[in-house]
Amino acid sequence: MEIVIATRNEGKLQEIKELIKGLQVEVLSLKDIPEVPVVREGGSSFRENALMKAEVIASFTKKVSIADDSGLAVDFLKGEPGVYSARFAGEDANDGENNKELLRRLEGVPISKRGATFRCVIAVVTPEGKKDIAEGECRGIIQFEEKGEFGFGYDPLFFVPEYRRTFAELSPEIKNKISHRAKAMEKLRVVLKEYLKTEKTSVEKG
């Protein structure tokens, strides 16, 4: 079965590929389908954005499509940056600029008030319109400076108390066991296995 991962974010793509490893699927990304339409994330929630992307891509490609919308919700900032995580410092901001903006907004805020949650919603939509949603989250603390070489996005600032490391200091193997995306994908693997089982049954009957 071919599955389209509806992202152009290389870091996100590699994480999802790793998390569905072992399933009998061929993974395509939006880079493999250059003519695919660009989907603007105009929703007010991660769930809305993930579904919107998956629906558009499934309809266009006629393949099972997976879309992830995720981001950081900082307690002190009343849930910001939230759905604006990828463009917190501006529409075309990169990871470094977003991290600087987050540190600026938290300047002078003590560690006791820098709690945050990484949230992930993954939607899978079939060409026939069947939809499933999986969600995951991970609690942490926003550090005062970036640390670590791994990961992407806010990973260098997101400190996980249980490991005494930021996401960017953890190896990809460890991060892919505890992250918000890992928890969502663990649930989604169950859904994908059912899809594969249904497809196999259909082929055998045909």
PDB file of C-alpha atoms in Angstrom:
ATOM      1  CA  MET A   1       0.000   0.000   0.000  1.00  0.00           C
ATOM      2  CA  GLU A   2       1.260   3.465  -0.893  1.00  0.00           C
ATOM      3  CA  ILE A   3       0.946   6.187   1.720  1.00  0.00           C
ATOM      4  CA  VAL A   4       1.540   9.886   1.166  1.00  0.00           C
ATOM      5  CA  ILE A   5       3.022  11.829   4.073  1.00  0.00           C
ATOM      6  CA  ALA A   6       1.602  15.314   3.601  1.00  0.00           C
ATOM      7  CA  THR A   7       4.622  17.374   4.591  1.00  0.00           C
ATOM      8  CA  ARG A   8       7.576  19.174   3.058  1.00  0.00           C
ATOM      9  CA  ASN A   9       9.316  19.365   6.444  1.00  0.00           C
ATOM     10  CA  GLU A  10      12.269  16.988   6.131  1.00  0.00           C
ATOM     11  CA  GLY A  11      12.688  16.548   9.891  1.00  0.00           C
ATOM     12  CA  LYS A  12       9.041  15.678  10.368  1.00  0.00           C
ATOM     13  CA  LEU A  13       9.094  13.342   7.353  1.00  0.00           C
ATOM     14  CA  GLN A  14      12.077  11.363   8.642  1.00  0.00           C
ATOM     15  CA  GLU A  15      10.511  11.005  12.097  1.00  0.00           C
ATOM     16  CA  ILE A  16       7.243   9.684  10.664  1.00  0.00           C
ATOM     17  CA  LYS A  17       9.081   7.289   8.337  1.00  0.00           C
ATOM     18  CA  GLU A  18      11.018   5.914  11.286  1.00  0.00           C
ATOM     19  CA  LEU A  19       7.868   5.559  13.376  1.00  0.00           C
ATOM     20  CA  ILE A  20       6.001   3.502  10.744  1.00  0.00           C
ATOM     21  CA  LYS A  21       8.995   1.352   9.908  1.00  0.00           C
ATOM     22  CA  GLY A  22       8.079  -2.319   9.735  1.00  0.00           C
ATOM     23  CA  LEU A  23       4.668  -1.800   8.153  1.00  0.00           C
ATOM     24  CA  GLN A  24       4.240  -3.086   4.607  1.00  0.00           C
ATOM     25  CA  VAL A  25       3.810   0.352   3.067  1.00  0.00           C
ATOM     26  CA  GLU A  26       5.588   2.431   0.454  1.00  0.00           C
ATOM     27  CA  VAL A  27       6.043   5.960   1.736  1.00  0.00           C
ATOM     28  CA  LEU A  28       5.775   8.968  -0.569  1.00  0.00           C
ATOM     29  CA  SER A  29       6.228  12.588   0.424  1.00  0.00           C
ATOM     30  CA  LEU A  30       5.003  15.793  -1.185  1.00  0.00           C
ATOM     31  CA  LYS A  31       8.453  16.120  -2.760  1.00  0.00           C
ATOM     32  CA  ASP A  32       7.619  13.001  -4.783  1.00  0.00           C
ATOM     33  CA  ILE A  33       4.460  14.681  -6.109  1.00  0.00           C
ATOM     34  CA  PRO A  34       5.548  18.181  -7.196  1.00  0.00           C
ATOM     35  CA  GLU A  35       2.190  19.058  -8.754  1.00  0.00           C
ATOM     36  CA  VAL A  36       0.312  18.565  -5.475  1.00  0.00           C
ATOM     37  CA  PRO A  37      -1.513  21.717  -4.280  1.00  0.00           C
ATOM     38  CA  VAL A  38      -0.160  23.732  -1.362  1.00  0.00           C
ATOM     39  CA  VAL A  39      -2.487  23.502   1.642  1.00  0.00           C
ATOM     40  CA  ARG A  40      -2.531  26.585   3.847  1.00  0.00           C
ATOM     41  CA  GLU A  41      -2.851  25.841   7.559  1.00  0.00           C
ATOM     42  CA  GLY A  42      -5.723  28.177   8.276  1.00  0.00           C
ATOM     43  CA  GLY A  43      -7.444  26.113  10.953  1.00  0.00           C
ATOM     44  CA  SER A  44      -7.846  27.158  14.574  1.00  0.00           C
ATOM     45  CA  SER A  45      -6.642  23.825  15.988  1.00  0.00           C
ATOM     46  CA  PHE A  46      -4.056  21.139  15.278  1.00  0.00           C
ATOM     47  CA  ARG A  47      -6.888  18.701  14.593  1.00  0.00           C
ATOM     48  CA  GLU A  48      -8.528  20.975  12.028  1.00  0.00           C
ATOM     49  CA  ASN A  49      -5.240  21.614  10.204  1.00  0.00           C
ATOM     50  CA  ALA A  50      -4.205  17.945  10.135  1.00  0.00           C
ATOM     51  CA  LEU A  51      -7.565  16.840   8.741  1.00  0.00           C
ATOM     52  CA  MET A  52      -7.615  19.620   6.164  1.00  0.00           C
ATOM     53  CA  LYS A  53      -4.190  18.654   4.810  1.00  0.00           C
ATOM     54  CA  ALA A  54      -4.901  14.917   4.762  1.00  0.00           C
ATOM     55  CA  GLU A  55      -8.265  15.380   3.013  1.00  0.00           C
ATOM     56  CA  VAL A  56      -6.841  17.594   0.264  1.00  0.00           C
ATOM     57  CA  ILE A  57      -3.862  15.326  -0.406  1.00  0.00           C
ATOM     58  CA  ALA A  58      -5.936  12.115  -0.341  1.00  0.00           C
ATOM     59  CA  SER A  59      -8.422  13.629  -2.774  1.00  0.00           C
ATOM     60  CA  PHE A  60      -5.669  14.825  -5.115  1.00  0.00           C
ATOM     61  CA  THR A  61      -3.426  11.739  -5.076  1.00  0.00           C
ATOM     62  CA  LYS A  62      -6.139   9.072  -4.690  1.00  0.00           C
ATOM     63  CA  LYS A  63      -3.901   7.473  -2.064  1.00  0.00           C
ATOM     64  CA  VAL A  64      -4.080   7.040   1.708  1.00  0.00           C
ATOM     65  CA  SER A  65      -2.669  10.274   3.121  1.00  0.00           C
ATOM     66  CA  ILE A  66      -1.219  11.104   6.510  1.00  0.00           C
ATOM     67  CA  ALA A  67      -0.950  14.681   7.756  1.00  0.00           C
ATOM     68  CA  ASP A  68       0.589  15.823  11.003  1.00  0.00           C
ATOM     69  CA  ASP A  69      -0.037  19.141  12.670  1.00  0.00           C
ATOM     70  CA  SER A  70       1.884  19.734  15.821  1.00  0.00           C
ATOM     71  CA  GLY A  71       3.311  22.495  17.897  1.00  0.00           C
ATOM     72  CA  LEU A  72       4.276  23.891  21.232  1.00  0.00           C
ATOM     73  CA  ALA A  73       1.879  25.251  23.849  1.00  0.00           C
ATOM     74  CA  VAL A  74       3.632  27.283  26.552  1.00  0.00           C
ATOM     75  CA  ASP A  75       1.751  27.684  29.827  1.00  0.00           C
ATOM     76  CA  PHE A  76       2.946  31.241  30.552  1.00  0.00           C
ATOM     77  CA  LEU A  77       1.942  32.347  27.046  1.00  0.00           C
ATOM     78  CA  LYS A  78      -1.566  30.899  27.482  1.00  0.00           C
ATOM     79  CA  GLY A  79      -0.965  28.149  24.938  1.00  0.00           C
ATOM     80  CA  GLU A  80       1.040  30.106  22.401  1.00  0.00           C
ATOM     81  CA  PRO A  81       2.588  29.622  19.917  1.00  0.00           C
ATOM     82  CA  GLY A  82       0.110  26.750  19.357  1.00  0.00           C
ATOM     83  CA  VAL A  83      -1.019  26.416  15.738  1.00  0.00           C
ATOM     84  CA  TYR A  84       1.357  29.263  14.868  1.00  0.00           C
ATOM     85  CA  SER A  85       4.428  27.349  16.082  1.00  0.00           C
ATOM     86  CA  ALA A  86       6.012  27.143  12.617  1.00  0.00           C
ATOM     87  CA  ARG A  87       5.549  30.871  11.989  1.00  0.00           C
ATOM     88  CA  PHE A  88       5.804  32.345  15.496  1.00  0.00           C
ATOM     89  CA  ALA A  89       8.382  34.924  14.390  1.00  0.00           C
ATOM     90  CA  GLY A  90       6.675  35.625  11.068  1.00  0.00           C
ATOM     91  CA  GLU A  91       5.211  33.898   8.026  1.00  0.00           C
ATOM     92  CA  ASP A  92       8.578  32.833   6.571  1.00  0.00           C
ATOM     93  CA  ALA A  93      10.444  32.403   9.863  1.00  0.00           C
ATOM     94  CA  ASN A  94      12.941  29.567  10.250  1.00  0.00           C
ATOM     95  CA  ASP A  95      13.531  27.427  13.340  1.00  0.00           C
ATOM     96  CA  GLY A  96      16.243  29.701  14.708  1.00  0.00           C
ATOM     97  CA  GLU A  97      14.075  32.805  14.388  1.00  0.00           C
ATOM     98  CA  ASN A  98      11.119  31.097  16.072  1.00  0.00           C
ATOM     99  CA  ASN A  99      13.327  29.969  18.952  1.00  0.00           C
ATOM    100  CA  LYS A 100      14.673  33.490  19.420  1.00  0.00           C
ATOM    101  CA  GLU A 101      11.138  34.882  19.460  1.00  0.00           C
ATOM    102  CA  LEU A 102      10.095  32.340  22.085  1.00  0.00           C
ATOM    103  CA  LEU A 103      13.074  33.239  24.286  1.00  0.00           C
ATOM    104  CA  ARG A 104      12.271  36.930  23.848  1.00  0.00           C
ATOM    105  CA  ARG A 105       8.664  36.403  24.915  1.00  0.00           C
ATOM    106  CA  LEU A 106       9.818  34.454  27.984  1.00  0.00           C
ATOM    107  CA  GLU A 107      12.568  36.863  28.986  1.00  0.00           C
ATOM    108  CA  GLY A 108      12.604  37.269  32.771  1.00  0.00           C
ATOM    109  CA  VAL A 109      10.139  34.398  33.319  1.00  0.00           C
ATOM    110  CA  PRO A 110      11.434  31.992  36.016  1.00  0.00           C
ATOM    111  CA  ILE A 111      11.927  28.300  35.322  1.00  0.00           C
ATOM    112  CA  SER A 112       8.946  27.455  37.550  1.00  0.00           C
ATOM    113  CA  LYS A 113       6.633  29.200  35.068  1.00  0.00           C
ATOM    114  CA  ARG A 114       8.159  27.893  31.837  1.00  0.00           C
ATOM    115  CA  GLY A 115       6.168  24.665  31.595  1.00  0.00           C
ATOM    116  CA  ALA A 116       5.098  23.636  28.098  1.00  0.00           C
ATOM    117  CA  THR A 117       3.433  20.855  26.149  1.00  0.00           C
ATOM    118  CA  PHE A 118       4.373  19.565  22.728  1.00  0.00           C
ATOM    119  CA  ARG A 119       1.140  18.431  21.033  1.00  0.00           C
ATOM    120  CA  CYS A 120       0.707  16.355  17.901  1.00  0.00           C
ATOM    121  CA  VAL A 121      -2.396  15.430  15.933  1.00  0.00           C
ATOM    122  CA  ILE A 122      -2.053  13.020  13.022  1.00  0.00           C
ATOM    123  CA  ALA A 123      -4.891  12.493  10.564  1.00  0.00           C
ATOM    124  CA  VAL A 124      -5.116   9.646   8.080  1.00  0.00           C
ATOM    125  CA  VAL A 125      -7.627   9.901   5.246  1.00  0.00           C
ATOM    126  CA  THR A 126      -8.363   7.382   2.496  1.00  0.00           C
ATOM    127  CA  PRO A 127      -9.363   8.306  -1.072  1.00  0.00           C
ATOM    128  CA  GLU A 128     -12.854   7.043  -0.173  1.00  0.00           C
ATOM    129  CA  GLY A 129     -13.079   9.593   2.637  1.00  0.00           C
ATOM    130  CA  LYS A 130     -12.548   7.377   5.685  1.00  0.00           C
ATOM    131  CA  LYS A 131     -10.893   9.442   8.440  1.00  0.00           C
ATOM    132  CA  ASP A 132      -8.999   8.573  11.599  1.00  0.00           C
ATOM    133  CA  ILE A 133      -7.251  10.792  14.126  1.00  0.00           C
ATOM    134  CA  ALA A 134      -4.473  10.048  16.615  1.00  0.00           C
ATOM    135  CA  GLU A 135      -3.141  12.458  19.224  1.00  0.00           C
ATOM    136  CA  GLY A 136      -0.117  12.576  21.506  1.00  0.00           C
ATOM    137  CA  GLU A 137       1.566  15.019  23.851  1.00  0.00           C
ATOM    138  CA  CYS A 138       4.722  15.412  25.897  1.00  0.00           C
ATOM    139  CA  ARG A 139       5.317  17.742  28.860  1.00  0.00           C
ATOM    140  CA  GLY A 140       8.519  19.681  29.354  1.00  0.00           C
ATOM    141  CA  ILE A 141      10.124  22.979  30.333  1.00  0.00           C
ATOM    142  CA  ILE A 142      11.412  25.769  28.093  1.00  0.00           C
ATOM    143  CA  GLN A 143      15.107  26.366  28.762  1.00  0.00           C
ATOM    144  CA  PHE A 144      16.886  29.739  28.803  1.00  0.00           C
ATOM    145  CA  GLU A 145      19.141  28.826  25.882  1.00  0.00           C
ATOM    146  CA  GLU A 146      19.311  26.317  23.052  1.00  0.00           C
ATOM    147  CA  LYS A 147      21.087  23.026  23.716  1.00  0.00           C
ATOM    148  CA  GLY A 148      21.678  19.987  21.525  1.00  0.00           C
ATOM    149  CA  GLU A 149      22.356  19.107  17.917  1.00  0.00           C
ATOM    150  CA  PHE A 150      19.528  16.712  17.074  1.00  0.00           C
ATOM    151  CA  GLY A 151      15.926  17.322  16.076  1.00  0.00           C
ATOM    152  CA  PHE A 152      14.366  20.467  14.655  1.00  0.00           C
ATOM    153  CA  GLY A 153      11.974  23.257  15.566  1.00  0.00           C
ATOM    154  CA  TYR A 154      11.813  23.998  19.278  1.00  0.00           C
ATOM    155  CA  ASP A 155      13.685  20.804  20.229  1.00  0.00           C
ATOM    156  CA  PRO A 156      16.808  22.670  21.476  1.00  0.00           C
ATOM    157  CA  LEU A 157      14.683  24.577  24.011  1.00  0.00           C
ATOM    158  CA  PHE A 158      12.321  21.793  25.133  1.00  0.00           C
ATOM    159  CA  PHE A 159      13.752  20.168  28.280  1.00  0.00           C
ATOM    160  CA  VAL A 160      12.388  16.771  29.357  1.00  0.00           C
ATOM    161  CA  PRO A 161      12.806  16.446  33.159  1.00  0.00           C
ATOM    162  CA  GLU A 162      12.744  12.628  33.164  1.00  0.00           C
ATOM    163  CA  TYR A 163      15.827  12.546  30.928  1.00  0.00           C
ATOM    164  CA  ARG A 164      17.420  15.818  32.090  1.00  0.00           C
ATOM    165  CA  ARG A 165      18.007  16.687  28.449  1.00  0.00           C
ATOM    166  CA  THR A 166      16.375  18.775  25.752  1.00  0.00           C
ATOM    167  CA  PHE A 167      14.787  16.961  22.824  1.00  0.00           C
ATOM    168  CA  ALA A 168      17.775  18.111  20.746  1.00  0.00           C
ATOM    169  CA  GLU A 169      20.200  16.482  23.202  1.00  0.00           C
ATOM    170  CA  LEU A 170      18.402  13.140  23.047  1.00  0.00           C
ATOM    171  CA  SER A 171      19.293  10.647  20.346  1.00  0.00           C
ATOM    172  CA  PRO A 172      16.613  10.190  17.666  1.00  0.00           C
ATOM    173  CA  GLU A 173      16.091   6.637  18.976  1.00  0.00           C
ATOM    174  CA  ILE A 174      15.131   7.895  22.439  1.00  0.00           C
ATOM    175  CA  LYS A 175      13.116  10.865  21.194  1.00  0.00           C
ATOM    176  CA  ASN A 176      11.126   8.556  18.920  1.00  0.00           C
ATOM    177  CA  LYS A 177       9.997   6.604  21.976  1.00  0.00           C
ATOM    178  CA  ILE A 178       8.812   9.484  24.154  1.00  0.00           C
ATOM    179  CA  SER A 179       7.841  12.385  21.891  1.00  0.00           C
ATOM    180  CA  HIS A 180       4.360  13.707  21.207  1.00  0.00           C
ATOM    181  CA  ARG A 181       4.658  12.460  17.623  1.00  0.00           C
ATOM    182  CA  ALA A 182       5.801   9.009  18.757  1.00  0.00           C
ATOM    183  CA  LYS A 183       2.769   8.684  21.030  1.00  0.00           C
ATOM    184  CA  ALA A 184       0.394   9.720  18.246  1.00  0.00           C
ATOM    185  CA  MET A 185       2.056   7.417  15.707  1.00  0.00           C
ATOM    186  CA  GLU A 186       1.877   4.479  18.106  1.00  0.00           C
ATOM    187  CA  LYS A 187      -1.906   4.843  18.049  1.00  0.00           C
ATOM    188  CA  LEU A 188      -1.942   5.398  14.298  1.00  0.00           C
ATOM    189  CA  ARG A 189       0.053   2.228  13.614  1.00  0.00           C
ATOM    190  CA  VAL A 190      -2.947   0.268  14.900  1.00  0.00           C
ATOM    191  CA  VAL A 191      -5.175   2.067  12.384  1.00  0.00           C
ATOM    192  CA  LEU A 192      -2.741   1.501   9.508  1.00  0.00           C
ATOM    193  CA  LYS A 193      -2.506  -2.201  10.326  1.00  0.00           C
ATOM    194  CA  GLU A 194      -6.290  -2.406   9.999  1.00  0.00           C
ATOM    195  CA  TYR A 195      -6.112  -0.615   6.637  1.00  0.00           C
ATOM    196  CA  LEU A 196      -3.498  -3.109   5.453  1.00  0.00           C
ATOM    197  CA  LYS A 197      -5.599  -6.029   6.639  1.00  0.00           C
ATOM    198  CA  THR A 198      -8.649  -4.654   4.807  1.00  0.00           C
ATOM    199  CA  GLU A 199      -6.622  -4.091   1.639  1.00  0.00           C
ATOM    200  CA  LYS A 200      -5.233  -7.628   1.760  1.00  0.00           C
ATOM    201  CA  THR A 201      -8.736  -9.062   2.193  1.00  0.00           C
ATOM    202  CA  SER A 202     -10.021  -7.002  -0.753  1.00  0.00           C
ATOM    203  CA  VAL A 203      -7.176  -8.213  -2.978  1.00  0.00           C
ATOM    204  CA  GLU A 204      -7.778 -11.835  -2.015  1.00  0.00           C
ATOM    205  CA  LYS A 205     -11.501 -11.519  -2.737  1.00  0.00           C
ATOM    206  CA  GLY A 206     -10.793  -9.815  -6.033  1.00  0.00           C
TER     207      GLY A 206
END
